[in-house]
Coordinates of C-alpha atoms and ligand atoms in Angstrom, one line a residue:
M852 CA 21.2 2.8 -18.0
C853 CA 18.1 3.9 -19.8
I854 CA 16.7 7.4 -19.8
C855 CA 14.0 8.5 -22.2
S856 CA 11.4 11.2 -22.5
A857 CA 7.7 11.2 -23.1
F858 CA 4.7 13.4 -22.8
L859 CA 1.9 13.0 -20.2
G860 CA -0.7 15.1 -21.9
S861 CA 1.0 18.4 -22.4
Q862 CA 3.5 17.7 -19.7
P863 CA 7.1 16.6 -20.7
V864 CA 8.3 13.7 -18.6
L865 CA 11.8 12.3 -18.1
M866 CA 11.7 8.5 -17.5
I867 CA 14.6 7.0 -15.6
N868 CA 15.2 3.4 -14.7
D869 CA 18.8 3.4 -13.6
P870 CA 19.0 2.2 -9.9
E871 CA 21.9 4.5 -9.0
L872 CA 20.2 7.6 -10.4
I873 CA 16.8 6.7 -8.9
T874 CA 18.5 6.4 -5.5
Q875 CA 20.5 9.5 -5.9
M876 CA 17.5 11.6 -6.8
N877 CA 15.1 10.1 -4.3
V878 CA 17.4 9.6 -1.3
T879 CA 20.6 11.7 -1.6
D880 CA 19.1 14.7 -3.4
F881 CA 15.6 14.2 -1.9
N882 CA 15.3 17.9 -1.0
K883 CA 15.3 18.8 -4.7
F884 CA 12.6 16.2 -5.5
V885 CA 10.1 16.4 -2.7
D886 CA 6.8 16.6 -4.5
R887 CA 4.7 14.3 -6.7
N888 CA 2.9 17.2 -8.3
K889 CA 2.5 20.9 -7.9
F890 CA -1.2 21.5 -8.4
V891 CA -3.4 23.0 -5.7
S892 CA -7.0 22.7 -6.7
G893 CA -8.4 24.7 -3.8
N894 CA -10.5 21.6 -2.7
G895 CA -9.2 20.8 0.8
F896 CA -10.3 17.2 0.6
N897 CA -8.1 16.7 -2.4
D898 CA -5.2 19.0 -1.6
R899 CA -4.7 18.1 2.1
N900 CA -4.2 14.4 1.3
I901 CA -0.6 13.4 2.2
F902 CA -0.2 11.9 -1.3
N903 CA -0.8 15.4 -2.9
L904 CA 0.6 17.7 -0.3
I905 CA 3.5 19.9 -1.3
G906 CA 6.8 21.0 0.3
D907 CA 6.8 21.9 3.9
E908 CA 3.1 21.1 4.3
W909 CA 3.8 17.6 3.2
K910 CA 6.8 17.4 5.6
Q911 CA 4.6 18.5 8.5
M912 CA 1.8 16.0 7.6
R913 CA 4.3 13.2 7.2
S914 CA 5.6 13.9 10.6
V915 CA 2.1 13.5 12.0
I916 CA 1.2 10.4 10.0
S917 CA 4.5 8.4 10.2
P918 CA 4.3 7.8 14.0
T919 CA 0.9 6.3 13.5
F920 CA 2.6 3.5 11.5
S921 CA 5.3 2.8 14.1
S922 CA 5.9 -0.9 15.1
G923 CA 4.3 -0.2 18.5
K924 CA 1.1 1.1 16.8
M925 CA 1.2 -1.8 14.4
R926 CA 1.3 -4.2 17.3
S927 CA -1.7 -2.6 18.9
M928 CA -3.7 -2.9 15.6
H929 CA -2.7 -6.5 15.0
P930 CA -5.6 -8.0 16.9
I931 CA -8.0 -6.1 14.6
I932 CA -6.4 -7.6 11.6
I933 CA -6.6 -11.1 13.1
E934 CA -10.3 -10.7 13.7
A935 CA -10.9 -9.6 10.1
V936 CA -8.9 -12.6 8.8
K937 CA -11.0 -14.9 11.0
R938 CA -14.1 -13.6 9.2
L939 CA -12.4 -14.5 5.9
E940 CA -11.5 -17.9 7.2
A941 CA -15.1 -18.6 8.1
Y942 CA -16.2 -17.6 4.6
L943 CA -13.6 -19.7 2.9
A944 CA -14.4 -22.7 5.0
T945 CA -18.0 -22.5 3.7
K946 CA -16.7 -22.3 0.1
A947 CA -14.4 -25.3 0.7
E948 CA -17.2 -27.4 2.2
R949 CA -19.3 -26.6 -0.9
K950 CA -16.3 -27.4 -3.1
E951 CA -16.6 -24.0 -4.8
E952 CA -13.7 -22.1 -6.4
V953 CA -12.4 -19.0 -4.8
S954 CA -12.1 -15.7 -6.7
L955 CA -8.9 -14.3 -5.2
K956 CA -9.2 -10.6 -6.0
A957 CA -12.8 -10.6 -4.8
V958 CA -12.1 -12.2 -1.4
M959 CA -8.9 -10.3 -0.8
S960 CA -10.6 -7.1 -1.6
N961 CA -13.3 -8.0 0.9
L962 CA -10.7 -8.7 3.6
T963 CA -8.9 -5.4 2.9
M964 CA -12.2 -3.5 3.0
D965 CA -13.0 -5.1 6.5
V966 CA -9.5 -4.2 7.7
I967 CA -9.8 -0.6 6.5
A968 CA -13.3 -0.1 7.9
S969 CA -12.1 -1.3 11.3
C970 CA -8.7 0.4 11.5
A971 CA -9.4 3.7 9.7
F972 CA -13.1 4.2 10.3
G973 CA -13.8 2.4 13.6
T974 CA -16.5 0.4 11.9
R975 CA -16.8 -3.3 12.1
I976 CA -18.2 -4.9 8.9
D977 CA -18.2 -8.3 7.3
T978 CA -17.9 -7.6 3.6
H979 CA -17.9 -11.3 2.7
T980 CA -21.5 -11.7 3.8
D981 CA -23.0 -8.1 4.2
G982 CA -21.1 -6.4 1.4
H983 CA -24.2 -5.8 -0.7
T984 CA -26.2 -4.2 2.0
S985 CA -23.5 -2.1 3.8
E986 CA -23.6 1.6 3.1
F987 CA -19.9 1.8 4.0
V988 CA -19.0 -0.7 1.3
T989 CA -21.2 1.0 -1.3
Q990 CA -19.6 4.4 -0.6
A991 CA -16.1 3.0 -0.4
Q992 CA -16.6 1.3 -3.8
R993 CA -17.8 4.6 -5.2
A994 CA -14.7 6.3 -3.9
L995 CA -12.5 3.6 -5.4
G996 CA -14.2 2.8 -8.7
G997 CA -12.5 4.1 -11.8
N998 CA -15.2 6.8 -12.1
W999 CA -15.4 9.5 -14.7
R1000 CA -14.2 12.1 -12.1
L1001 CA -10.8 10.4 -11.8
W1002 CA -10.2 10.4 -15.6
V1003 CA -11.3 14.1 -15.8
F1004 CA -9.0 14.9 -12.9
F1005 CA -6.0 13.3 -14.7
L1006 CA -6.9 15.0 -17.9
F1007 CA -6.9 18.4 -16.1
T1008 CA -3.6 17.7 -14.3
S1009 CA -1.8 16.6 -17.4
I1010 CA -3.3 19.1 -19.9
F1011 CA -5.0 22.0 -18.2
P1012 CA -3.7 22.1 -14.6
Q1013 CA -5.1 25.7 -14.2
L1014 CA -8.7 24.3 -14.7
L1015 CA -8.3 22.4 -11.4
K1016 CA -7.7 25.6 -9.6
W1017 CA -10.5 27.5 -11.2
T1018 CA -13.0 24.7 -10.8
K1019 CA -11.8 23.2 -7.4
F1020 CA -12.5 19.9 -9.1
S1021 CA -12.1 16.8 -6.9
P1022 CA -11.7 13.3 -8.2
I1023 CA -13.9 12.2 -5.3
D1024 CA -17.7 12.4 -5.8
P1025 CA -19.2 15.1 -3.4
G1026 CA -21.8 12.5 -2.1
V1027 CA -18.9 10.1 -1.1
E1028 CA -17.0 13.0 0.4
R1029 CA -20.0 13.9 2.5
F1030 CA -20.6 10.3 3.6
F1031 CA -17.0 9.9 4.9
R1032 CA -16.9 13.4 6.5
D1033 CA -20.1 12.6 8.4
A1034 CA -19.0 9.1 9.3
V1035 CA -15.6 10.2 10.6
S1036 CA -16.8 13.2 12.6
S1037 CA -19.6 11.2 14.3
I1038 CA -17.2 8.5 15.3
A1039 CA -14.7 11.0 16.5
K1040 CA -17.4 12.7 18.6
R1041 CA -18.5 9.3 20.1
R1042 CA -14.9 8.4 20.9
K1043 CA -14.5 11.5 23.0
S1044 CA -17.1 10.2 25.5
E1045 CA -15.9 6.6 25.5
K1046 CA -13.7 5.5 28.4
V1047 CA -12.0 2.6 26.7
K1048 CA -10.8 3.7 23.3
P1049 CA -9.8 1.2 20.5
R1050 CA -6.2 1.3 19.4
D1051 CA -6.9 1.8 15.8
Y1052 CA -5.6 4.4 13.2
L1053 CA -8.6 6.6 13.7
Q1054 CA -7.9 6.9 17.4
L1055 CA -4.3 7.8 16.6
L1056 CA -5.4 10.6 14.3
I1057 CA -7.8 11.9 16.9
E1058 CA -5.0 12.0 19.4
A1059 CA -2.7 13.8 16.9
Q1060 CA -5.5 16.3 16.2
D1061 CA -5.9 16.9 20.0
R1062 CA -2.2 17.4 20.4
G1063 CA -2.2 20.0 17.7
N1064 CA -5.0 21.8 19.6
G1065 CA -2.9 21.7 22.8
A1066 CA -4.5 18.7 24.5
H1067 CA -2.7 15.5 25.7
P1068 CA 1.0 16.5 25.3
S1069 CA 2.7 13.3 24.3
G1070 CA 6.2 12.0 24.6
P1071 CA 8.0 10.0 21.9
D1072 CA 6.7 6.6 21.0
T1073 CA 8.7 4.5 23.4
D1074 CA 7.6 1.3 21.6
D1075 CA 8.9 2.3 18.2
K1076 CA 11.7 -0.2 17.5
L1077 CA 12.2 -0.8 13.8
D1078 CA 11.2 -4.0 12.1
T1079 CA 14.8 -4.2 10.9
N1080 CA 14.1 -7.0 8.5
A1081 CA 11.3 -5.3 6.8
E1082 CA 13.1 -1.9 6.7
Q1083 CA 16.1 -3.4 5.1
I1084 CA 14.6 -5.5 2.4
F1085 CA 11.6 -3.4 1.4
A1086 CA 12.7 0.2 1.4
E1087 CA 15.4 2.7 1.9
T1088 CA 14.4 5.9 3.5
G1089 CA 17.8 7.7 3.7
G1090 CA 18.8 9.4 6.9
Q1091 CA 17.6 12.9 6.1
A1092 CA 13.9 12.3 6.0
L1093 CA 12.3 15.4 7.3
T1094 CA 14.9 18.1 7.9
G1095 CA 14.5 21.8 8.4
H1096 CA 10.8 22.0 9.5
K1097 CA 8.8 22.3 12.6
T1098 CA 7.5 19.0 13.8
S1099 CA 6.0 19.9 17.1
H1100 CA 2.2 19.2 17.2
P1101 CA 1.1 20.8 13.9
I1102 CA -2.6 21.8 13.7
I1103 CA -4.7 19.1 12.0
S1104 CA -7.8 20.5 10.4
D1105 CA -11.0 18.6 10.0
D1106 CA -10.2 18.3 6.2
D1107 CA -6.8 16.8 7.2
F1108 CA -8.5 14.4 9.5
V1109 CA -11.0 12.9 7.1
T1110 CA -8.8 12.9 4.0
N1111 CA -5.9 11.2 5.8
S1112 CA -8.3 8.5 7.0
M1113 CA -9.2 8.0 3.3
I1114 CA -5.6 7.2 2.4
F1115 CA -6.2 3.7 3.6
L1116 CA -8.8 3.4 0.9
T1117 CA -7.2 5.3 -1.9
A1118 CA -3.6 4.1 -1.3
G1119 CA -4.0 0.9 0.8
F1120 CA -6.9 -1.0 -0.7
D1121 CA -6.0 -2.1 -4.2
T1122 CA -2.3 -2.4 -3.4
T1123 CA -2.7 -4.8 -0.5
S1124 CA -5.4 -6.9 -2.0
S1125 CA -3.3 -7.2 -5.2
L1126 CA -0.3 -8.4 -3.2
L1127 CA -2.5 -11.0 -1.4
S1128 CA -4.1 -12.3 -4.5
F1129 CA -0.9 -12.8 -6.4
L1130 CA 0.8 -14.4 -3.5
C1131 CA -2.1 -16.9 -3.0
Y1132 CA -2.0 -17.6 -6.7
E1133 CA 1.7 -18.4 -6.7
L1134 CA 1.4 -20.6 -3.6
A1135 CA -1.4 -22.5 -5.4
I1136 CA 0.6 -23.2 -8.5
N1137 CA 3.9 -23.9 -6.6
E1138 CA 2.8 -26.6 -4.1
L1139 CA 6.4 -27.3 -2.9
C1140 CA 6.8 -23.7 -1.9
Q1141 CA 3.4 -23.8 -0.2
Q1142 CA 4.4 -26.9 1.8
R1143 CA 7.7 -25.3 2.9
L1144 CA 5.8 -22.2 4.0
Y1145 CA 3.3 -24.4 5.9
E1146 CA 6.1 -26.2 7.7
E1147 CA 7.7 -22.9 8.7
I1148 CA 4.5 -21.5 10.0
N1149 CA 3.8 -24.7 12.0
K1150 CA 7.1 -24.3 13.9
F1151 CA 5.4 -21.4 15.6
C1152 CA 2.5 -23.6 16.6
D1153 CA -0.1 -21.4 18.2
D1154 CA 2.3 -18.6 19.0
I1155 CA 1.3 -16.4 16.1
N1156 CA 1.5 -12.8 16.9
Y1157 CA 3.0 -9.5 15.6
E1158 CA 6.5 -10.5 16.6
T1159 CA 6.5 -14.1 15.3
I1160 CA 5.2 -13.1 11.9
S1161 CA 8.3 -11.0 11.5
Q1162 CA 10.5 -14.0 12.3
M1163 CA 9.6 -16.2 9.4
P1164 CA 12.2 -15.9 6.7
Y1165 CA 10.4 -18.0 4.1
L1166 CA 7.2 -16.0 4.6
E1167 CA 9.2 -12.8 4.2
A1168 CA 10.9 -14.1 1.0
C1169 CA 7.5 -15.1 -0.5
V1170 CA 6.0 -11.7 0.2
A1171 CA 9.2 -9.9 -1.2
E1172 CA 9.3 -12.0 -4.3
T1173 CA 5.6 -11.4 -5.0
L1174 CA 6.1 -7.6 -4.7
R1175 CA 9.1 -7.9 -7.1
L1176 CA 7.2 -9.9 -9.8
Y1177 CA 3.9 -8.2 -9.3
N1178 CA 4.7 -4.8 -7.9
P1179 CA 1.3 -3.2 -7.6
I1180 CA 2.6 0.3 -8.4
T1181 CA 4.8 0.3 -11.5
T1182 CA 6.1 3.9 -11.6
V1183 CA 6.6 6.7 -9.1
G1184 CA 7.1 10.3 -10.0
R1185 CA 8.6 13.6 -8.6
I1186 CA 8.8 17.2 -9.7
A1187 CA 12.2 18.9 -9.8
D1188 CA 12.3 21.8 -7.3
E1189 CA 15.4 23.3 -8.9
E1190 CA 17.5 22.9 -12.0
Y1191 CA 19.3 19.6 -11.7
T1192 CA 22.1 17.8 -13.5
V1193 CA 21.3 14.1 -13.8
G1194 CA 24.5 12.2 -12.7
D1195 CA 27.2 12.3 -15.3
T1196 CA 24.7 12.1 -18.2
G1197 CA 25.2 15.7 -19.2
L1198 CA 21.4 16.2 -19.0
T1199 CA 20.0 19.1 -17.1
I1200 CA 16.4 19.1 -15.9
P1201 CA 14.6 22.4 -15.7
V1202 CA 12.7 23.5 -12.6
G1203 CA 9.2 22.0 -12.6
M1204 CA 10.0 19.0 -14.8
F1205 CA 8.2 15.8 -14.0
V1206 CA 10.5 12.8 -13.6
A1207 CA 9.1 9.2 -13.6
F1208 CA 11.0 6.3 -12.0
D1209 CA 10.2 3.0 -13.6
L1210 CA 10.2 0.4 -10.8
H1211 CA 8.6 -2.3 -13.0
V1212 CA 11.6 -2.3 -15.4
L1213 CA 14.1 -2.6 -12.4
H1214 CA 12.2 -5.5 -11.0
H1215 CA 11.9 -7.4 -14.3
S1216 CA 15.4 -6.8 -15.6
P1217 CA 17.4 -10.1 -16.3
E1218 CA 20.5 -8.1 -15.4
Y1219 CA 19.4 -7.8 -11.8
Y1220 CA 17.1 -10.8 -11.5
P1221 CA 18.1 -13.9 -13.5
D1222 CA 15.0 -15.5 -15.1
P1223 CA 13.0 -12.5 -14.0
M1224 CA 9.5 -13.8 -14.9
R1225 CA 9.9 -16.8 -12.6
W1226 CA 8.4 -16.5 -9.0
D1227 CA 11.3 -17.7 -6.9
P1228 CA 11.3 -16.8 -3.2
E1229 CA 14.8 -18.2 -2.9
R1230 CA 16.2 -14.9 -4.2
F1231 CA 15.1 -13.2 -0.9
M1232 CA 16.2 -15.9 1.6
P1233 CA 18.8 -14.6 4.0
E1234 CA 21.5 -16.9 2.6
N1235 CA 21.0 -15.5 -0.9
R1236 CA 20.5 -11.8 -0.2
H1237 CA 24.1 -11.0 -0.8
K1238 CA 23.5 -11.9 -4.5
L1239 CA 20.8 -9.2 -4.9
V1240 CA 22.0 -6.1 -6.8
P1241 CA 21.6 -3.2 -4.4
K1242 CA 19.0 -0.5 -5.1
T1243 CA 17.1 -2.6 -7.7
Y1244 CA 14.2 -3.5 -5.4
M1245 CA 11.7 -0.8 -4.3
P1246 CA 8.1 -2.0 -4.3
F1247 CA 7.2 0.7 -1.8
G1248 CA 9.2 3.4 -3.6
T1249 CA 12.4 4.8 -2.1
G1250 CA 13.6 7.7 0.0
P1251 CA 11.8 9.8 2.6
R1252 CA 8.6 10.0 0.5
N1253 CA 8.2 6.3 0.1
C1254 CA 5.1 4.4 1.1
V1255 CA 4.1 5.5 4.7
G1256 CA 1.8 2.5 5.0
M1257 CA 4.5 -0.1 4.2
R1258 CA 4.5 -1.7 7.7
F1259 CA 0.8 -1.9 7.8
A1260 CA 0.6 -3.5 4.4
L1261 CA 3.3 -6.1 5.3
M1262 CA 1.6 -6.8 8.7
E1263 CA -1.8 -7.3 7.0
A1264 CA -0.5 -9.5 4.2
K1265 CA 1.7 -11.7 6.5
T1266 CA -1.0 -12.1 9.1
A1267 CA -3.5 -13.2 6.4
I1268 CA -1.2 -15.6 4.7
V1269 CA -0.1 -17.2 8.0
Q1270 CA -3.7 -17.8 9.1
L1271 CA -4.9 -19.0 5.7
V1272 CA -2.0 -21.4 4.9
R1273 CA -2.4 -23.0 8.3
R1274 CA -6.0 -23.7 7.7
F1275 CA -6.3 -24.3 3.9
R1276 CA -4.3 -26.0 1.2
F1277 CA -4.4 -23.8 -1.9
R1278 CA -4.6 -25.6 -5.2
R1279 CA -5.0 -24.8 -8.9
S1280 CA -8.4 -25.5 -10.3
V1281 CA -9.6 -26.1 -13.8
N1282 CA -10.1 -22.3 -14.2
T1283 CA -6.8 -21.2 -12.9
T1284 CA -5.1 -19.1 -15.6
I1285 CA -1.5 -19.9 -16.3
P1286 CA 0.3 -17.6 -17.3
L1287 CA -1.7 -14.6 -16.1
K1288 CA -2.7 -11.8 -18.4
F1289 CA -3.0 -8.2 -17.0
K1290 CA -5.4 -5.4 -17.4
K1291 CA -4.4 -2.5 -19.5
F1292 CA -4.8 1.2 -18.4
N1293 CA -5.0 0.3 -14.7
F1294 CA -3.3 2.4 -12.1
I1295 CA -2.7 -0.7 -9.9
L1296 CA -1.5 -4.0 -11.4
D1297 CA -4.4 -6.4 -11.7
A1298 CA -5.1 -9.6 -13.6
E1299 CA -7.3 -9.4 -16.7
K1300 CA -9.8 -11.8 -15.2
D1301 CA -10.2 -12.6 -11.5
I1302 CA -7.8 -15.4 -10.5
K1303 CA -9.6 -18.6 -9.5
I1304 CA -8.1 -21.3 -7.3
E1305 CA -9.4 -24.0 -4.9
M1306 CA -8.9 -23.9 -1.1
K1307 CA -9.3 -27.2 0.8
I1308 CA -9.5 -27.4 4.5
R1309 CA -6.3 -29.1 5.8
D1310 CA -6.7 -32.4 7.7
Ligands
HEM1409 C1 1.4 -3.9 -0.8 C2 0.9 -2.7 -0.5 C3 1.4 -1.4 -0.9 C4 2.3 -1.0 -1.9 C5 3.0 -2.0 -2.9 C6 2.5 0.4 -1.9 C7 3.3 1.1 -2.7 C8 3.5 2.5 -2.6 C9 4.3 3.2 -3.5 C10 5.2 2.6 -4.6 C11 4.2 4.5 -3.2 C12 4.9 5.7 -3.8 C13 6.2 5.9 -3.1 C14 7.1 7.0 -3.8 O1 6.6 7.9 -4.4 O2 8.3 6.8 -3.7 C15 3.3 4.6 -2.1 C16 2.9 5.8 -1.4 C17 2.0 5.9 -0.4 N1 1.3 4.8 0.2 FE1 1.6 2.9 -0.2 N2 1.6 0.9 -0.9 C18 1.0 -0.1 -0.3 C19 0.1 -0.1 0.8 C20 -0.3 1.1 1.5 C21 -1.1 1.2 2.6 C22 -1.8 -0.1 3.3 C23 -1.3 2.5 2.9 C24 -2.1 3.1 4.0 C25 -2.5 2.6 5.0 C26 -0.5 3.2 2.0 C27 -0.3 4.6 2.0 C28 0.5 5.3 1.2 C29 0.6 6.8 1.2 C30 -0.1 7.7 2.1 C31 1.6 7.1 0.3 C32 2.1 8.5 0.0 C33 3.2 8.8 1.0 C34 3.7 10.3 0.9 O3 3.5 11.0 -0.1 O4 4.3 10.7 1.9 N3 0.1 2.4 1.1 N4 2.8 3.4 -1.8

């Protein structure tokens, strides 16, 4: 067990990387550690984002957002993802014909941008070819880019949290905020008059907002059976997710509506493109694994759909192992809501203390994962799962406040890999870096230089 303390600006932080304690605090004692932070800036765009919401307001918002990520909803969004992957395939085929190398992070970011534009903003774009001219891409890149606002925001939160409140400072540029507000509200208006409505995330939010305003009373999602495989391997939520609060049709304000469409960009963009890049890289340098995956995919012939991509054990293992070795988010944090004694350590945390849980250390510990720096999907094959040490794997966090977009990310990544491995053979090129080096001071794990490989069209 390792517990240590540090300072984040002026804020003392307790760092924990013991699997039992992490689970106890995030799952069993979740109600004492609900929030990531406690600052309210007064800027609705910032404060109403589910990532930042606090206490009961978070619970209400989570109860609205979670159903939009049910299996049934994922199935209805799956064709949108397939369409986006086909645009990527067309682009890669041109690269392959010209015998050009592929920059993985760049192409996977473009794919993820296309998927987000379609699913969260009802806007079809082709970032691979029109990226330079698309206003959507320009504004999204401004929202994502490590701009000065983000750094000032973190400075304020860690050293002068009061300044946030006084200045209502937002890490998002006001011009970007205006662009997305206008975009979302004009699409929402247009949708109201359309007879056939697309089954995307934006439409699900529109319906949730209507329900809050008393329109369209809805029943439970009858198509919400769990992806048991994914649920079991990737995250534990605990049984007590959202107790003691009112879940019936909360009111969704316009701020809520826009800022919670933006979560796809702020929380789902870099994470998913990072998973896809590292997975393609590993398949390129481990050709036997790639061949095995190709053979597994071929068993499903042309029957590739939302159900079948969940029935491929080797695909699941490759994704899981990539998220172990290259977990995009290395640390998650919570604030203590009450004084708390940490297991049998004798340590007592005061109210308001920030606790950081180090997922990276868990995933890379030789005690839990022998030869931890080796990418080895075998660890996650069904016949080997009993050897995994429980509670040591949590790429999507753990407990009721884990990643709400997990199913979406897994669906997108699996769909892309299945389509791409069927069509292309990934190979290392003269410029493929082995071993990889990583960027410092990045929020999301990223290689120091974009990863280059070759993709050849299969015979
Ligand atoms: C491979 C891709 C992804 C990874 C590895 C990932 C990982 C994570 C992690 C570690 C957390 C923190 C959990 C915690 O504090 O316990 C998180 C939270 C979150 N993620 Fe993801 N994520 C991914 C993709 C996505 C996508 C695609 C979306 C949206 C569509 C998304 C939306 C969110 C949101 C909204 C939260 C905050 C949840 C809350 O506070 O209730 N993520 N994610």
